[in-house]
PDB file of C-alpha atoms in Angstrom:
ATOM      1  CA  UNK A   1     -52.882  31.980  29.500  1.00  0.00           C
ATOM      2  CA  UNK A   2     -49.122  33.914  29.893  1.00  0.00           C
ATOM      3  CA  UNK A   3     -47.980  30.506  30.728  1.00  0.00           C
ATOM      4  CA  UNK A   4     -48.816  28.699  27.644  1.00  0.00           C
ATOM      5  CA  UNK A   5     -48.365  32.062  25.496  1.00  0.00           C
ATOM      6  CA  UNK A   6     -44.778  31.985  27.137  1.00  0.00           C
ATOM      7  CA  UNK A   7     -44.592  28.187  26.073  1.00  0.00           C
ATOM      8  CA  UNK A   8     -45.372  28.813  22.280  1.00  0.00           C
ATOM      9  CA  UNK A   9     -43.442  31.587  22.143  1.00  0.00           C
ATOM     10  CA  UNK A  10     -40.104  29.395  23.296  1.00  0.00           C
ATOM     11  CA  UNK A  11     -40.875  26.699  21.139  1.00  0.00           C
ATOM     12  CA  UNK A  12     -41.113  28.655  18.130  1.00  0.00           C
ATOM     13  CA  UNK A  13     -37.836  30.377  19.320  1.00  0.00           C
ATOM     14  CA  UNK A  14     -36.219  27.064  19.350  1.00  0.00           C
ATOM     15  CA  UNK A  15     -37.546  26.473  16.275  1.00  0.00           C
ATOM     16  CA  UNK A  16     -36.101  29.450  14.394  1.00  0.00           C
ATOM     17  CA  UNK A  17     -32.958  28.631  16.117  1.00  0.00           C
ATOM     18  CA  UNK A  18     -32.622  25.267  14.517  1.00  0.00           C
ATOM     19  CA  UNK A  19     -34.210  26.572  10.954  1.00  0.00           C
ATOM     20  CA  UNK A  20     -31.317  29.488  11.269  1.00  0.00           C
ATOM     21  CA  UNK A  21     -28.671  26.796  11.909  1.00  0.00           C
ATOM     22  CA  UNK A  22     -29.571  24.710   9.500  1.00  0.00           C
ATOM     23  CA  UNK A  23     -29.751  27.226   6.434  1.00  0.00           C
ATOM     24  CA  UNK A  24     -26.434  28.541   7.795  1.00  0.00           C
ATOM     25  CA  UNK A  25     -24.066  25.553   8.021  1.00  0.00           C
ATOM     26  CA  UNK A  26     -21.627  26.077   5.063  1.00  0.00           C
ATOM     27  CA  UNK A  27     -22.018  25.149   1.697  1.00  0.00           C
ATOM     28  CA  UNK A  28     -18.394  25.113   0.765  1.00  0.00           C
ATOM     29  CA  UNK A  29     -18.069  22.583   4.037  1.00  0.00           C
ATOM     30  CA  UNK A  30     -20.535  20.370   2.942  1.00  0.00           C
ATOM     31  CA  UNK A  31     -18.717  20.441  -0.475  1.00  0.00           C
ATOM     32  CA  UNK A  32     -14.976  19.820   1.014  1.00  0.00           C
ATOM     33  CA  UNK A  33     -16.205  16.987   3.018  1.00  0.00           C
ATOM     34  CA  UNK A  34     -17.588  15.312   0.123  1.00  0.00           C
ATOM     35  CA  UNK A  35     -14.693  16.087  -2.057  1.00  0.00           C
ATOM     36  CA  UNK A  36     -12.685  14.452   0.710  1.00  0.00           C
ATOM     37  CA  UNK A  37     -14.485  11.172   0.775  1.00  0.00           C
ATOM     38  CA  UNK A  38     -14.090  11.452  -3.002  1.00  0.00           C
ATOM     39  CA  UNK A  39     -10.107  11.706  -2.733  1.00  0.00           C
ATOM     40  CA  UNK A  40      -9.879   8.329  -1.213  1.00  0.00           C
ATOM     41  CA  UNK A  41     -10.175   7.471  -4.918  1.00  0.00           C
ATOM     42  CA  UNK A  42      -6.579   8.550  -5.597  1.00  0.00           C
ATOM     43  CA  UNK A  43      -5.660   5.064  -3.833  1.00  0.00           C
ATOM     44  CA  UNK A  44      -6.237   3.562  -6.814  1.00  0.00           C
ATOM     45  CA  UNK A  45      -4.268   5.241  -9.209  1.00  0.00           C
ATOM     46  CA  UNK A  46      -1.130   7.999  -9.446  1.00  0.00           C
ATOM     47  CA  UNK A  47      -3.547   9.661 -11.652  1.00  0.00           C
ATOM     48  CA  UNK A  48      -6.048  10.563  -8.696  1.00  0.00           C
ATOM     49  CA  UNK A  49      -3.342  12.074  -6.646  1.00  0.00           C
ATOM     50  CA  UNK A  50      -4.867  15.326  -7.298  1.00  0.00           C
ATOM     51  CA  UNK A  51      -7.990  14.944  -5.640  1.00  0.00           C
ATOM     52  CA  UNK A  52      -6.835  15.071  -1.795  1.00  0.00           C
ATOM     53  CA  UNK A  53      -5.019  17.828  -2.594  1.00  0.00           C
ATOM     54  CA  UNK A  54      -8.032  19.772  -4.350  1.00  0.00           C
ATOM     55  CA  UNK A  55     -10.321  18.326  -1.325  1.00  0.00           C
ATOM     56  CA  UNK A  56      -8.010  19.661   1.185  1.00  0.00           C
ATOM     57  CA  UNK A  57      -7.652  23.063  -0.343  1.00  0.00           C
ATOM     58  CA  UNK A  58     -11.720  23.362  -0.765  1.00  0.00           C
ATOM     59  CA  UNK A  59     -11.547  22.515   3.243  1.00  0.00           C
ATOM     60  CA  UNK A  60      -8.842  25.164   3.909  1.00  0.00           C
ATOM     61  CA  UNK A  61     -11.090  27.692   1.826  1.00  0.00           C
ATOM     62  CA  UNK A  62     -14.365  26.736   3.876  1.00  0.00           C
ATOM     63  CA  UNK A  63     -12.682  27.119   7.616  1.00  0.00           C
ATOM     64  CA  UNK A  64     -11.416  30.452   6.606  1.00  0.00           C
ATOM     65  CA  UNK A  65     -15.059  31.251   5.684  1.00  0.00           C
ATOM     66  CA  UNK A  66     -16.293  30.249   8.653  1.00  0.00           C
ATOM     67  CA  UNK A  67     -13.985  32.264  10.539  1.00  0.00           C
ATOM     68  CA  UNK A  68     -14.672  35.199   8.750  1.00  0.00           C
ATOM     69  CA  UNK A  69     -18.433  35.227   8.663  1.00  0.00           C
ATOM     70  CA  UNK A  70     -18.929  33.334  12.091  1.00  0.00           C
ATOM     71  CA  UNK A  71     -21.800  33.002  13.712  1.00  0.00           C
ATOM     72  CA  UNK A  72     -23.652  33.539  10.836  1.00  0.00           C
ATOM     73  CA  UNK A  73     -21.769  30.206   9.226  1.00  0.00           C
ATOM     74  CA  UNK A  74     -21.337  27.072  10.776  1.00  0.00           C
ATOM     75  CA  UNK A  75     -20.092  23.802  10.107  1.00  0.00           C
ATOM     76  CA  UNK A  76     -16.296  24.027  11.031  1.00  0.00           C
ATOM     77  CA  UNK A  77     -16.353  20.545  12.548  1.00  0.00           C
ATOM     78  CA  UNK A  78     -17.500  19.197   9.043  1.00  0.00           C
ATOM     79  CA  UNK A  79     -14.629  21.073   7.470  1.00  0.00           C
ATOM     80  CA  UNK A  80     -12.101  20.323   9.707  1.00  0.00           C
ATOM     81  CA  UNK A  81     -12.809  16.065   9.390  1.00  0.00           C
ATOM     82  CA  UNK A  82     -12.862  16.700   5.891  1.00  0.00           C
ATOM     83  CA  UNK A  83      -9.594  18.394   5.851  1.00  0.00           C
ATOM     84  CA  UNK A  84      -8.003  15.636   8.215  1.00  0.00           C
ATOM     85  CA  UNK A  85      -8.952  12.933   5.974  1.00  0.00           C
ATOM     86  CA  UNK A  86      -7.905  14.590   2.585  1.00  0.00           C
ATOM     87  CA  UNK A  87      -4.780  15.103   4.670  1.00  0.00           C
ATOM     88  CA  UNK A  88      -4.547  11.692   5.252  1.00  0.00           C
ATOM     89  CA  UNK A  89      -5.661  10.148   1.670  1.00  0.00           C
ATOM     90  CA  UNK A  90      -2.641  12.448   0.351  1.00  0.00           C
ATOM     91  CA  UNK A  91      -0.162  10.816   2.602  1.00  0.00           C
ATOM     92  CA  UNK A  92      -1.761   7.128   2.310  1.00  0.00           C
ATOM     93  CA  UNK A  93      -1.690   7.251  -1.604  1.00  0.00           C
ATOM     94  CA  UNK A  94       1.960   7.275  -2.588  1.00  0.00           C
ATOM     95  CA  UNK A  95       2.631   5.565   0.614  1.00  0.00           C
ATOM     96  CA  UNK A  96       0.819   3.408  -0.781  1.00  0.00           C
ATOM     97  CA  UNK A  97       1.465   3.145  -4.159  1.00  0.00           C
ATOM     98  CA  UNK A  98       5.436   2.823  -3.493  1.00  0.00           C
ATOM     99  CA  UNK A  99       5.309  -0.136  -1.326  1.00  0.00           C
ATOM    100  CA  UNK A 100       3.150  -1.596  -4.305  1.00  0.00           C
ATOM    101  CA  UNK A 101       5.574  -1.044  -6.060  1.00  0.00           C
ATOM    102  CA  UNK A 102       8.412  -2.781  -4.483  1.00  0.00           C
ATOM    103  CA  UNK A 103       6.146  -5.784  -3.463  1.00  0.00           C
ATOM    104  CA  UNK A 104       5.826  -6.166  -7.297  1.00  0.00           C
ATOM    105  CA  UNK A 105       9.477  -5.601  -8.273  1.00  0.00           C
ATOM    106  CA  UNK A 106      10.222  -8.025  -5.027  1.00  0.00           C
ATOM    107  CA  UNK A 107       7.763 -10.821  -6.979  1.00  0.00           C
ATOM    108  CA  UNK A 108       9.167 -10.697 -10.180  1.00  0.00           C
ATOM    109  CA  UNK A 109      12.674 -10.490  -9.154  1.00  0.00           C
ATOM    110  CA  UNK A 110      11.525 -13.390  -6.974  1.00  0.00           C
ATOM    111  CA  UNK A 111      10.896 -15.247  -9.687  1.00  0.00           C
ATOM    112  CA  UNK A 112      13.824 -14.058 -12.641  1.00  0.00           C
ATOM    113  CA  UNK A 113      16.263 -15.117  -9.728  1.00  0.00           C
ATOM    114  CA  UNK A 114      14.653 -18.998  -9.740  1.00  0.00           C
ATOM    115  CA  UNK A 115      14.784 -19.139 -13.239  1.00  0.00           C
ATOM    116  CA  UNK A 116      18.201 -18.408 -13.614  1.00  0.00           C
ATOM    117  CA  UNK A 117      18.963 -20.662 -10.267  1.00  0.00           C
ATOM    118  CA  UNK A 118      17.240 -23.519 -12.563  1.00  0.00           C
ATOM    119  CA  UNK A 119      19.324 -22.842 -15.965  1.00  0.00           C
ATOM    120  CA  UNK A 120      22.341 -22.588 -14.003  1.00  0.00           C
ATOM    121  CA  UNK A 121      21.565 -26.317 -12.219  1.00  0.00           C
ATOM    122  CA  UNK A 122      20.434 -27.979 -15.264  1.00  0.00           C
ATOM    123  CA  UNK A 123      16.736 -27.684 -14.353  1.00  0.00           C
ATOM    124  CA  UNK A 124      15.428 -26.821 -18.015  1.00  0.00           C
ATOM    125  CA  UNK A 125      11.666 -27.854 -17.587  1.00  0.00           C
ATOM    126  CA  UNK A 126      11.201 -25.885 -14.307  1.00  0.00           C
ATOM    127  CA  UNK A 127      12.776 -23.187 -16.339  1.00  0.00           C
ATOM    128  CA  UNK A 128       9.945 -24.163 -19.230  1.00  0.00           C
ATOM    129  CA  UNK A 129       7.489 -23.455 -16.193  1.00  0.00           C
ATOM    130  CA  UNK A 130       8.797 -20.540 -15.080  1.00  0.00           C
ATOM    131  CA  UNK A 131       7.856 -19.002 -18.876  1.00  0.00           C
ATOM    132  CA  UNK A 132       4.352 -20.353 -18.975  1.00  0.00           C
ATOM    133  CA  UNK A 133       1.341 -18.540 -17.508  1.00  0.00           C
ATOM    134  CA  UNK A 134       0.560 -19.849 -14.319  1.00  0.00           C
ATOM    135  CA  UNK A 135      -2.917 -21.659 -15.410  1.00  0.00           C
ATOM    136  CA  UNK A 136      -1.192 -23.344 -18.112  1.00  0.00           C
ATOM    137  CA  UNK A 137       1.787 -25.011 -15.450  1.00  0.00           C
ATOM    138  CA  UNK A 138       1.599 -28.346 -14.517  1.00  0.00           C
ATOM    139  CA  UNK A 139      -0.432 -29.057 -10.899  1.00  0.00           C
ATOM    140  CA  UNK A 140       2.033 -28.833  -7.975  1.00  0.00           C
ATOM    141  CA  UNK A 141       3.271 -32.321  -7.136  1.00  0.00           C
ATOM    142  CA  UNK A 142       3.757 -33.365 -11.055  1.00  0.00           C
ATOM    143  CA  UNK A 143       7.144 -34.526 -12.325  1.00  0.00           C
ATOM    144  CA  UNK A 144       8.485 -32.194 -14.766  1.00  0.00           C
ATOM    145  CA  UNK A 145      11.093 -34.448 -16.002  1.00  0.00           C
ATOM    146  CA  UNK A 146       8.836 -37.128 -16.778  1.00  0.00           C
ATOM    147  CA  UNK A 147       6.299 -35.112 -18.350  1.00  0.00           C
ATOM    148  CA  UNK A 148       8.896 -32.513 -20.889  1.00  0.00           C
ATOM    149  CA  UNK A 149       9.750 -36.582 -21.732  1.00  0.00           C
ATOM    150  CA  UNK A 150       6.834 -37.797 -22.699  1.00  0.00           C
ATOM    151  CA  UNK A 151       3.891 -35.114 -24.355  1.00  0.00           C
ATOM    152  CA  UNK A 152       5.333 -33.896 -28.005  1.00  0.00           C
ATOM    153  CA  UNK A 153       4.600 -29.989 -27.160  1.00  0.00           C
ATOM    154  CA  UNK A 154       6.255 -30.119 -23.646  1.00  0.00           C
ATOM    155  CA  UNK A 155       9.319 -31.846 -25.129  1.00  0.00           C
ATOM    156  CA  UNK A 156       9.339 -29.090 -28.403  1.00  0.00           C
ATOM    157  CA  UNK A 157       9.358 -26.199 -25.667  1.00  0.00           C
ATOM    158  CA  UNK A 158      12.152 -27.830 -23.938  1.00  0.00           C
ATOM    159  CA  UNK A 159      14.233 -28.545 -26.751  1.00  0.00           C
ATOM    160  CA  UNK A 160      13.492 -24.934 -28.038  1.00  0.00           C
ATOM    161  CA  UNK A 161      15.034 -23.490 -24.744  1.00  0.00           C
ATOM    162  CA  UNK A 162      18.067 -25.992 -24.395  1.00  0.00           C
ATOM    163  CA  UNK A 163      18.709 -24.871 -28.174  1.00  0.00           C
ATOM    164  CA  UNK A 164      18.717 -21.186 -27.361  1.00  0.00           C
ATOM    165  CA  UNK A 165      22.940 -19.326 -27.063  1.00  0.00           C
ATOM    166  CA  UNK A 166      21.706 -17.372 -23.943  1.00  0.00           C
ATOM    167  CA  UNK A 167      20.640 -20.760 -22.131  1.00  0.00           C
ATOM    168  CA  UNK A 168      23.608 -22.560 -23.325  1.00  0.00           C
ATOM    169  CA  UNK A 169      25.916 -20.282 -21.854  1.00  0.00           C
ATOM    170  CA  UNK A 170      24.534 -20.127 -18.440  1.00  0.00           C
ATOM    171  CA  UNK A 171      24.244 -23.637 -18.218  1.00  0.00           C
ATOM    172  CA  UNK A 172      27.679 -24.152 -19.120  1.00  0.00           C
ATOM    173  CA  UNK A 173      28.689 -21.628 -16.595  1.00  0.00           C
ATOM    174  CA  UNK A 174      26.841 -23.452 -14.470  1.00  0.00           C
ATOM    175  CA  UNK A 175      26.869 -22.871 -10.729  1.00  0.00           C
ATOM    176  CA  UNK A 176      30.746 -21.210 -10.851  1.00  0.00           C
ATOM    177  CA  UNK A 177      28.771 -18.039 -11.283  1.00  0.00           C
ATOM    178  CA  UNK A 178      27.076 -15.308  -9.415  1.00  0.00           C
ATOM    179  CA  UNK A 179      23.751 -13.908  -9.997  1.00  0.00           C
ATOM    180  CA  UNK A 180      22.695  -9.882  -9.705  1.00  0.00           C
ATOM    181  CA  UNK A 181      20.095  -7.823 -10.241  1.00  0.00           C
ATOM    182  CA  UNK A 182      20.849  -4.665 -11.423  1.00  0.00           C
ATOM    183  CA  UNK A 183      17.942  -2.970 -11.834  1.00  0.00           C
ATOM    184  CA  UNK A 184      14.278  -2.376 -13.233  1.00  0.00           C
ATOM    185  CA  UNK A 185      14.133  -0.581 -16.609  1.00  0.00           C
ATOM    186  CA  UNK A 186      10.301  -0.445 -16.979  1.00  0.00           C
ATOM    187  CA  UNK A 187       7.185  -1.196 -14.877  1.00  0.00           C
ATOM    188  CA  UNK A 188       4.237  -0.987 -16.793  1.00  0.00           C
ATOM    189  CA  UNK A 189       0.479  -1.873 -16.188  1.00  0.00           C
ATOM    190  CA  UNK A 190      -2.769  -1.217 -17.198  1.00  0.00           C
ATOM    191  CA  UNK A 191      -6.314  -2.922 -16.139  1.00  0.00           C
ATOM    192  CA  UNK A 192      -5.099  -6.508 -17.564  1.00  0.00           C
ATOM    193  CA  UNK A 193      -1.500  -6.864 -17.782  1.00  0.00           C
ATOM    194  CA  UNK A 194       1.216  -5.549 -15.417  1.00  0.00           C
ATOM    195  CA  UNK A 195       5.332  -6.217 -17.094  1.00  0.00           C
ATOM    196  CA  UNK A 196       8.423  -5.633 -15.254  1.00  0.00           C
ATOM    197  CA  UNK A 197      11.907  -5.549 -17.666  1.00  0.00           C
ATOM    198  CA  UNK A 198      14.848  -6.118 -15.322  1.00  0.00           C
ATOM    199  CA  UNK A 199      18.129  -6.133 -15.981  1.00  0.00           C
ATOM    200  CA  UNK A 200      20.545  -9.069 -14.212  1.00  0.00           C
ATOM    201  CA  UNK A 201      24.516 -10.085 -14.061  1.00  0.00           C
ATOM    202  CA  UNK A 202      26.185 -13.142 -14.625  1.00  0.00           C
ATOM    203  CA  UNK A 203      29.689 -13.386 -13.431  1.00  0.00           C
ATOM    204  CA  UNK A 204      32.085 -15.784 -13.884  1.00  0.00           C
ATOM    205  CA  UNK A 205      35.269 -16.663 -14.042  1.00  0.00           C
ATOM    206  CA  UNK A 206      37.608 -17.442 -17.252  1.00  0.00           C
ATOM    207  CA  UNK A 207      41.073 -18.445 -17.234  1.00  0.00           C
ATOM    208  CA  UNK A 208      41.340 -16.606 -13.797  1.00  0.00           C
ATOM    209  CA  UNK A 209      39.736 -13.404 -15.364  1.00  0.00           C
ATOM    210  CA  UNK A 210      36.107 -12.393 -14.502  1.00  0.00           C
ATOM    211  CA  UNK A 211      33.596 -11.637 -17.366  1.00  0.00           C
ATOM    212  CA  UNK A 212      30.134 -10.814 -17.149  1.00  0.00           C
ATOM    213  CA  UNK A 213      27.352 -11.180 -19.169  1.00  0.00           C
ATOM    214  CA  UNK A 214      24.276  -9.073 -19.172  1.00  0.00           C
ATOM    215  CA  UNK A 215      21.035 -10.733 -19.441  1.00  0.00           C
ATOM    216  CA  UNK A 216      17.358  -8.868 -19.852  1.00  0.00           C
ATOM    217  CA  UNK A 217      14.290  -9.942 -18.490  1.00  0.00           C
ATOM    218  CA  UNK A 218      10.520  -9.527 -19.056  1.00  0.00           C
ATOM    219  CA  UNK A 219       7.982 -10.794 -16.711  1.00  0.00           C
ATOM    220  CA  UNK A 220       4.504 -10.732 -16.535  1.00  0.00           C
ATOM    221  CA  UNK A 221       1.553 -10.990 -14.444  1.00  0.00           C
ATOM    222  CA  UNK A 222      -2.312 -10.768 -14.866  1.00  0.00           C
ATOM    223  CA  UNK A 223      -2.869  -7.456 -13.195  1.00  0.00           C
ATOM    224  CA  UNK A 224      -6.844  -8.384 -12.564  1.00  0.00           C
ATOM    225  CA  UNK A 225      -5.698 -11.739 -10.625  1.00  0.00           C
ATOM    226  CA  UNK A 226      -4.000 -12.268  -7.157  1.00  0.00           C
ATOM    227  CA  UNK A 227      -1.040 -11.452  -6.371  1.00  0.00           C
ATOM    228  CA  UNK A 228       2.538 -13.371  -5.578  1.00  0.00           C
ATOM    229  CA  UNK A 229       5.238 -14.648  -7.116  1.00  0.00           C
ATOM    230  CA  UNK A 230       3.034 -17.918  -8.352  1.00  0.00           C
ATOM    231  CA  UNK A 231       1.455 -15.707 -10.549  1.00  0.00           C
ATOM    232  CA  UNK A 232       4.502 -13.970 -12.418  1.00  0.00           C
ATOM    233  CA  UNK A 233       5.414 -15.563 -15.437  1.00  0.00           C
ATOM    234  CA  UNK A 234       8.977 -14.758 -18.066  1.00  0.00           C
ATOM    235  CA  UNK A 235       7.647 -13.672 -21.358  1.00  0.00           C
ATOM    236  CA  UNK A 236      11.332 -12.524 -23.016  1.00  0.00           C
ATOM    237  CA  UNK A 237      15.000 -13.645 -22.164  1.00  0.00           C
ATOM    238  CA  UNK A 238      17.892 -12.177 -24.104  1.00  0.00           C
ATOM    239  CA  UNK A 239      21.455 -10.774 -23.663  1.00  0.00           C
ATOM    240  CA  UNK A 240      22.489  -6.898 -23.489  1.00  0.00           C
ATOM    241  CA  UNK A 241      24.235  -5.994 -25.886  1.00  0.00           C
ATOM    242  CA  UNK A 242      24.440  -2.356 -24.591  1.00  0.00           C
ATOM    243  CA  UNK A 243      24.950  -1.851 -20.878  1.00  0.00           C
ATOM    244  CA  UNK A 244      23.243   0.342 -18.915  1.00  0.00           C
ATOM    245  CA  UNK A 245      24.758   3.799 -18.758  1.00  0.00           C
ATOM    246  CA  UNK A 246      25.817   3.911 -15.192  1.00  0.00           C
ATOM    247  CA  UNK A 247      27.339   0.688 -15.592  1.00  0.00           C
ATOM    248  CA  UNK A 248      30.025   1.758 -18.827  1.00  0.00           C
TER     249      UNK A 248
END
C-alpha cells in the first residue's frame, strides 16, 4: 500500500535523523561541559583555580568546532552553558576566597583586640580564656574570678600570665593607651589548623612623650570546626623587637 510504504519510509527517515544527530553532537562539548561542572571544585582551594580556566578554554575550543564543521556537529548549546558556568566558577572562586579571607582576619583580630581590652582592664582570667581552646573554656555564665581562685591549674595559668614582662607592662599602662592593628604577617591553614600572626600597637604616653610598644600575636582556630570568633583561640604573645619595615 503507497500509503503505508510512504509511512515506513518517514519513520525510518526520522529515525536516521535522530541516529545522525546523536552520533554528531560534539565530543569536545560533552567534554567542556563536564570539565566545567568539575571547575566548581576550585571553590575549595587557590590550588583549583586552574580548572575554570582549562574548562572554559576546552568550551571556547568546542564552539569554534562547531562553527567550523556545522551542521555536521552539534551541541553548541552544551558548550556555550558550559562556558558560562566555567566563566562564572572563575569569577566566584577568588571572590570567594578573599572575602574568606577577611572574615577570618576580621575573627581573629576580633578576638586579639578583647584580649588586649582585658590585660589593659585588669581582666587576667578572661585573658587566661582567651588563650585556651574553646572546648577547654569554662561554660558561658561561670565566674572566672572565682574559679582562677579556687582549682590549683586555673590559678598556676593565671599566675603564669600576671608573671609574664609583656602583660605587666600593658597592665600598668592600663587604659591611658591606645590599641592598633597593624597588620597580618602570615595566614596559614591546612585541613586541621588555620593560624593568623598579627602584628598590634600600644601607645602611650610618658612624661608627656608618646612611646609605643609592638606586640605579636598568634591565633588559632580548628579549621575542620565552625566558624566565629568563639572559636579563635591566642596560642603566642610576645613583643617586637624588630618593627616591620614600612613602619622604621
Amino acid at each position: 500500500m503507497p500509503g503505508l510504504e510512504q509511512q515506513h519510509a518517514a519513520d525510518r527517515h526520522y529515525q536516521e535523523s535522530e541516529l545522525h544527530e546523536y552520533r554528531a553532537v560534539s565530543a569536545s562539548a560533552v567534554f567542556g561541559f563536564v570539565a566545567s561542572l568539575i571547575s566548581a571544585t576550585a571553590l575549595i582551594h587557590p590550588v583549583l583555580w586552574t580548572l575554570p580556566c582549562v574548562a572554559a578554554i576546552i568550551n571556547l575550543v568546542s564552539l569554534a568546532r562547531i562553527h567550523s564543521q556545522a551542521p555536521r556537529l552539534v551541541g553548541r548549546t552544551l558548550a556555550l552553558v558550559g562556558l558560562s558556568l566555567s566563566l562564572v566558577v572563575a569569577a566566584a572562586a577568588p571572590t570567594n576566597y578573599l572575602a574568606s579571607n577577611l572574615r577570618t582576619r576580621y575573627e581573629a583580630r576580633h578576638v586579639m583586640q578583647a584580649w588586649l581590652d582585658d590585660v589593659r582592664q585588669h581582666r587576667l582570667e578572661a585573658a587566661v580564656e582567651l588563650m585556651l581552646p574553646p572546648a577547654t573554656r569554662l561554660p558561658p555564665g561561670d565566674d572566672p574570678v572565682q574559679y582562677y581562685r579556687d582549682e590549683p591549674r586555673a590559678l598556676k595559668a593565671l599566675r603564669e600570665l600576671a608573671e609574664r614582662p609583656l602583660v605587666q607592662a600593658i597592665e600598668k599602662i592600663g587604659m591611658n593607651s591606645q590599641v592598633r592593628y597593624l597588620e597580618t604577617q602570615g595566614h596559614n591553614y591546612n585541613p586541621f589548623k588555620e593560624r593568623i600572626v598579627s602584628v598590634w600597637a600600644v601607645t602611650y604616653k610618658e612624661h608627656d612623650e608618646l612611646k609605643t610598644v609592638l606586640v605579636r600575636a598568634s591565633l588559632e582556630r580548628d579549621a575542620r570546626g565552625p566558624r566565629g570568633t568563639d572559636f579563635w583561640w591566642i596560642t603566642k604573645v610576645d613583643l617586637v623587637t624588630s618593627p616591620p619595615d614600612w613602619l622604621k
